[in-house]
CSV table of C-alpha atoms in Angstrom, one decimal:
chain,number,residue,atom,x,y,z
C,1,MET,CA,-29.6,8.5,-66.2
C,2,GLY,CA,-28.7,8.8,-62.6
C,3,SER,CA,-28.3,5.0,-62.0
C,4,MET,CA,-25.0,3.8,-60.8
C,5,THR,CA,-25.6,0.2,-62.0
C,6,SER,CA,-23.9,1.0,-65.3
C,7,VAL,CA,-21.3,3.7,-65.9
C,8,TRP,CA,-22.3,6.6,-68.1
C,9,LYS,CA,-20.0,6.9,-71.2
C,10,PRO,CA,-20.4,10.5,-72.4
C,11,GLU,CA,-19.0,12.1,-75.6
C,12,VAL,CA,-15.8,13.8,-74.5
C,13,VAL,CA,-13.4,16.1,-76.3
C,14,TRP,CA,-9.9,16.0,-74.9
C,15,SER,CA,-7.1,18.6,-75.3
C,16,ARG,CA,-4.4,15.9,-75.4
C,17,PRO,CA,-4.1,12.5,-77.0
C,18,GLU,CA,-4.5,9.6,-74.6
C,19,GLU,CA,-0.8,8.7,-74.5
C,20,GLU,CA,0.1,12.3,-73.3
C,21,ARG,CA,-2.5,12.6,-70.4
C,22,ALA,CA,-1.0,10.5,-67.6
C,23,GLY,CA,0.7,12.6,-64.9
C,24,THR,CA,-1.0,15.9,-65.8
C,25,PRO,CA,-3.6,17.8,-63.9
C,26,LEU,CA,-7.1,17.5,-65.3
C,27,ILE,CA,-9.8,20.1,-65.8
C,28,VAL,CA,-13.3,18.7,-66.6
C,29,LEU,CA,-15.4,21.3,-68.6
C,30,PHE,CA,-19.2,21.4,-68.3
C,31,HIS,CA,-21.0,23.4,-70.9
C,32,GLY,CA,-24.2,25.4,-70.5
C,33,TYR,CA,-27.8,24.9,-71.5
C,34,MET,CA,-28.3,24.1,-75.2
C,35,SER,CA,-24.6,24.0,-75.8
C,36,HIS,CA,-22.2,21.2,-76.5
C,37,GLU,CA,-18.8,19.7,-75.7
C,38,ARG,CA,-16.9,21.6,-78.4
C,39,ASP,CA,-17.9,25.0,-76.9
C,40,LEU,CA,-15.7,25.3,-73.8
C,41,ILE,CA,-12.8,23.5,-75.3
C,42,GLY,CA,-12.3,26.8,-77.1
C,43,LEU,CA,-11.0,28.1,-73.7
C,44,ALA,CA,-7.9,26.0,-74.0
C,45,PRO,CA,-5.6,28.7,-75.3
C,46,MET,CA,-6.6,30.9,-72.3
C,47,LEU,CA,-5.9,28.2,-69.6
C,48,PRO,CA,-2.5,27.1,-68.3
C,49,PRO,CA,-1.0,24.6,-70.8
C,50,GLU,CA,0.0,22.2,-68.0
C,51,PHE,CA,-3.6,21.0,-67.8
C,52,THR,CA,-5.3,18.3,-69.7
C,53,LEU,CA,-8.9,19.4,-70.6
C,54,ALA,CA,-11.8,17.0,-70.9
C,55,SER,CA,-15.0,18.7,-72.2
C,56,VAL,CA,-18.0,16.6,-71.6
C,57,ARG,CA,-21.3,16.5,-73.5
C,58,ALA,CA,-24.5,16.7,-71.4
C,59,PRO,CA,-26.8,13.7,-71.7
C,60,HIS,CA,-30.1,15.3,-72.9
C,61,ALA,CA,-30.5,16.7,-76.5
C,62,ILE,CA,-32.4,19.9,-76.6
C,63,GLY,CA,-32.7,22.5,-79.4
C,64,PRO,CA,-29.3,22.9,-81.1
C,65,GLY,CA,-27.4,21.4,-78.2
C,66,PHE,CA,-27.6,19.5,-75.0
C,67,ALA,CA,-28.7,20.0,-71.3
C,68,TRP,CA,-27.6,18.4,-68.0
C,69,PHE,CA,-31.2,18.5,-66.7
C,70,GLY,CA,-34.5,20.0,-67.5
C,71,LEU,CA,-34.9,23.7,-67.1
C,72,ALA,CA,-38.1,25.7,-67.1
C,73,SER,CA,-38.4,29.2,-68.6
C,74,ASP,CA,-38.1,30.7,-65.1
C,75,LEU,CA,-34.9,28.5,-64.6
C,76,SER,CA,-36.7,26.2,-62.1
C,77,TYR,CA,-35.6,22.6,-62.1
C,78,SER,CA,-35.8,19.3,-60.3
C,79,THR,CA,-33.0,18.9,-57.7
C,80,PRO,CA,-33.2,15.1,-57.9
C,81,GLU,CA,-32.8,15.3,-61.7
C,82,ALA,CA,-29.7,17.5,-61.3
C,83,VAL,CA,-28.3,15.2,-58.7
C,84,GLY,CA,-28.8,12.2,-61.0
C,85,ALA,CA,-26.8,13.9,-63.7
C,86,ALA,CA,-24.0,14.7,-61.3
C,87,ALA,CA,-24.0,11.1,-60.0
C,88,ASP,CA,-23.5,9.9,-63.6
C,89,VAL,CA,-20.6,12.3,-64.0
C,90,VAL,CA,-19.1,10.9,-60.8
C,91,GLY,CA,-19.3,7.4,-62.2
C,92,TRP,CA,-17.6,8.4,-65.4
C,93,LEU,CA,-15.0,10.4,-63.6
C,94,ASP,CA,-14.1,7.4,-61.5
C,95,THR,CA,-13.0,5.6,-64.7
C,96,VAL,CA,-10.6,8.3,-65.8
C,97,LYS,CA,-9.3,10.2,-62.8
C,98,ASP,CA,-6.5,8.0,-61.5
C,99,GLN,CA,-4.1,8.8,-64.3
C,100,PHE,CA,-4.2,12.5,-63.4
C,101,THR,CA,-2.3,14.4,-60.6
C,102,SER,CA,-5.5,16.3,-59.7
C,103,VAL,CA,-9.0,17.0,-60.8
C,104,THR,CA,-10.5,20.5,-61.2
C,105,LEU,CA,-14.0,21.2,-62.4
C,106,LEU,CA,-15.0,24.1,-64.6
C,107,GLY,CA,-18.6,24.9,-65.5
C,108,PHE,CA,-20.4,27.7,-67.4
C,109,SER,CA,-24.0,28.5,-66.6
C,110,MET,CA,-25.9,25.2,-66.0
C,111,GLY,CA,-22.4,23.6,-66.2
C,112,MET,CA,-21.5,25.4,-62.9
C,113,ALA,CA,-24.4,23.6,-61.3
C,114,MET,CA,-22.8,20.3,-62.4
C,115,ALA,CA,-19.3,21.3,-61.4
C,116,THR,CA,-20.4,22.4,-57.9
C,117,SER,CA,-22.7,19.3,-57.5
C,118,VAL,CA,-19.9,16.8,-58.3
C,119,ALA,CA,-17.6,18.7,-55.9
C,120,ARG,CA,-20.3,18.7,-53.2
C,121,HIS,CA,-20.4,14.9,-53.4
C,122,ARG,CA,-16.7,14.2,-53.6
C,123,PRO,CA,-15.1,17.3,-52.0
C,124,THR,CA,-11.8,15.6,-50.9
C,125,GLU,CA,-11.2,14.4,-54.5
C,126,ILE,CA,-11.6,17.7,-56.2
C,127,ALA,CA,-8.7,20.2,-56.2
C,128,ALA,CA,-10.8,23.2,-57.2
C,129,VAL,CA,-13.9,24.4,-58.9
C,130,VAL,CA,-14.3,27.2,-61.4
C,131,GLY,CA,-17.9,28.5,-61.9
C,132,LEU,CA,-18.6,31.0,-64.6
C,133,SER,CA,-22.0,32.9,-65.0
C,134,GLY,CA,-23.8,30.1,-63.2
C,135,PHE,CA,-25.3,28.8,-60.0
C,136,ALA,CA,-25.2,26.0,-57.4
C,137,VAL,CA,-28.1,23.6,-57.0
C,138,GLU,CA,-30.5,24.4,-54.2
C,139,GLY,CA,-32.5,21.9,-52.2
C,140,GLU,CA,-31.7,19.3,-49.6
C,141,ASN,CA,-30.3,16.0,-50.9
C,142,ASP,CA,-28.2,13.3,-49.4
C,143,PHE,CA,-25.9,13.5,-52.4
C,144,PHE,CA,-24.5,16.8,-51.1
C,145,HIS,CA,-21.9,16.6,-48.3
C,146,ASP,CA,-21.6,20.3,-47.7
C,147,ASP,CA,-20.1,20.0,-44.2
C,148,ALA,CA,-17.3,17.9,-45.8
C,149,VAL,CA,-17.0,20.6,-48.5
C,150,ALA,CA,-16.4,23.2,-45.7
C,151,SER,CA,-14.0,20.9,-43.8
C,152,ALA,CA,-12.0,20.4,-47.0
C,153,GLY,CA,-11.7,24.1,-47.7
C,154,LEU,CA,-12.7,23.5,-51.3
C,155,PRO,CA,-11.3,26.4,-53.5
C,156,LEU,CA,-14.0,27.9,-55.6
C,157,PHE,CA,-13.6,30.7,-58.2
C,158,TRP,CA,-17.0,32.2,-59.0
C,159,GLY,CA,-17.1,34.8,-61.8
C,160,ARG,CA,-20.1,36.6,-63.3
C,161,GLY,CA,-21.1,39.7,-65.1
C,162,ASP,CA,-23.1,42.5,-63.7
C,163,ALA,CA,-25.1,42.7,-66.9
C,164,ASP,CA,-26.1,39.0,-67.0
C,165,PRO,CA,-29.8,38.8,-67.9
C,166,VAL,CA,-30.1,35.0,-67.5
C,167,ILE,CA,-29.2,33.9,-64.0
C,168,THR,CA,-31.9,35.0,-61.6
C,169,GLU,CA,-31.3,37.0,-58.4
C,170,ALA,CA,-32.7,34.1,-56.4
C,171,LYS,CA,-30.1,31.7,-57.8
C,172,ILE,CA,-27.3,34.3,-57.3
C,173,ASP,CA,-28.4,34.8,-53.7
C,174,PHE,CA,-28.5,31.0,-52.9
C,175,THR,CA,-25.1,30.5,-54.6
C,176,ASN,CA,-23.6,33.4,-52.7
C,177,ARG,CA,-24.8,32.1,-49.4
C,178,TRP,CA,-23.7,28.6,-50.0
C,179,ALA,CA,-20.3,29.5,-51.4
C,180,ASN,CA,-19.5,31.9,-48.6
C,181,ALA,CA,-20.5,29.4,-46.0
C,182,LYS,CA,-19.0,26.2,-47.4
C,183,THR,CA,-16.1,27.0,-49.8
C,184,LYS,CA,-12.8,28.9,-49.9
C,185,LEU,CA,-14.3,31.5,-52.2
C,186,THR,CA,-12.8,33.8,-54.8
C,187,LYS,CA,-15.6,35.9,-56.1
C,188,MET,CA,-15.4,38.3,-59.1
C,189,LYS,CA,-17.9,40.5,-60.8
C,190,TYR,CA,-17.2,42.0,-64.2
C,191,ALA,CA,-18.7,45.3,-65.4
C,192,ASN,CA,-20.9,45.2,-68.5
C,193,LEU,CA,-20.4,41.5,-69.0
C,194,ALA,CA,-23.6,39.7,-70.0
C,195,HIS,CA,-24.1,35.9,-69.9
C,196,SER,CA,-20.6,35.2,-71.2
C,197,ILE,CA,-16.9,34.9,-70.5
C,198,ASN,CA,-14.3,37.6,-71.3
C,199,PRO,CA,-10.5,37.6,-71.5
C,200,THR,CA,-10.1,39.5,-68.2
C,201,GLU,CA,-12.1,36.8,-66.4
C,202,MET,CA,-10.0,34.1,-68.0
C,203,GLY,CA,-6.9,35.8,-66.8
C,204,HIS,CA,-8.2,35.7,-63.3
C,205,VAL,CA,-9.2,32.1,-63.7
C,206,CYS,CA,-5.6,31.3,-64.8
C,207,GLU,CA,-4.2,33.2,-61.8
C,208,PHE,CA,-6.6,31.3,-59.5
C,209,LEU,CA,-5.6,27.9,-61.0
C,210,ARG,CA,-1.8,28.6,-60.7
C,211,GLN,CA,-2.2,29.7,-57.1
C,212,THR,CA,-4.4,26.7,-56.2
C,213,ILE,CA,-3.1,23.6,-58.2
C,214,PRO,CA,0.5,22.3,-57.9
C,215,LEU,CA,1.9,22.7,-61.5
C,216,ALA,CA,5.6,23.0,-61.0
C,217,ALA,CA,6.5,19.4,-61.7
C,218,VAL,CA,4.4,19.2,-64.9
C,219,GLU,CA,5.8,19.9,-68.3
C,220,ALA,CA,3.5,21.6,-70.8
């Protein structure tokens, strides 16, 4: 993985049949560690119906599910490995994006690392990013164009619970500093929410999407 000589062809679950996708706005869903592509597609009833959803399976089988990159017990990881996974997503996205009116990225946990990494590489092509209970990748890498992210005014919704036992303070601190400095940030924290998503948060995500993405001309 990570090579751009051949295009990655992931397993993808779509919310619409192929013949109904053209001319709709796209949301690409990135699941968390040891999860799978059928997890986040369950959010479909809580997202604006105008969107087409594409839920992508991560490349590495681990335990009962899949991972985007290796993760140690202390949540340490290899920045180049994470970047390689994001580069593969960019290659795949290039093969599908042109039929859609816009591309938004939504990631949960490790999936937020993927969503933000793809956006940091192609900030002018991404309409918005939604990150839930996750983090942004730390470390210098030429793949990231953070000055361009800032210039583009990339809209980012970052939601997390105040009772999340998984994402470390160090990752929260870096993500907070990066997001405040480089994105047009909407930041929400939810009382008594662990490493999860709740309906209140999804209501806020819908509000963010409707305020950020042009939907008026799209029929559900």
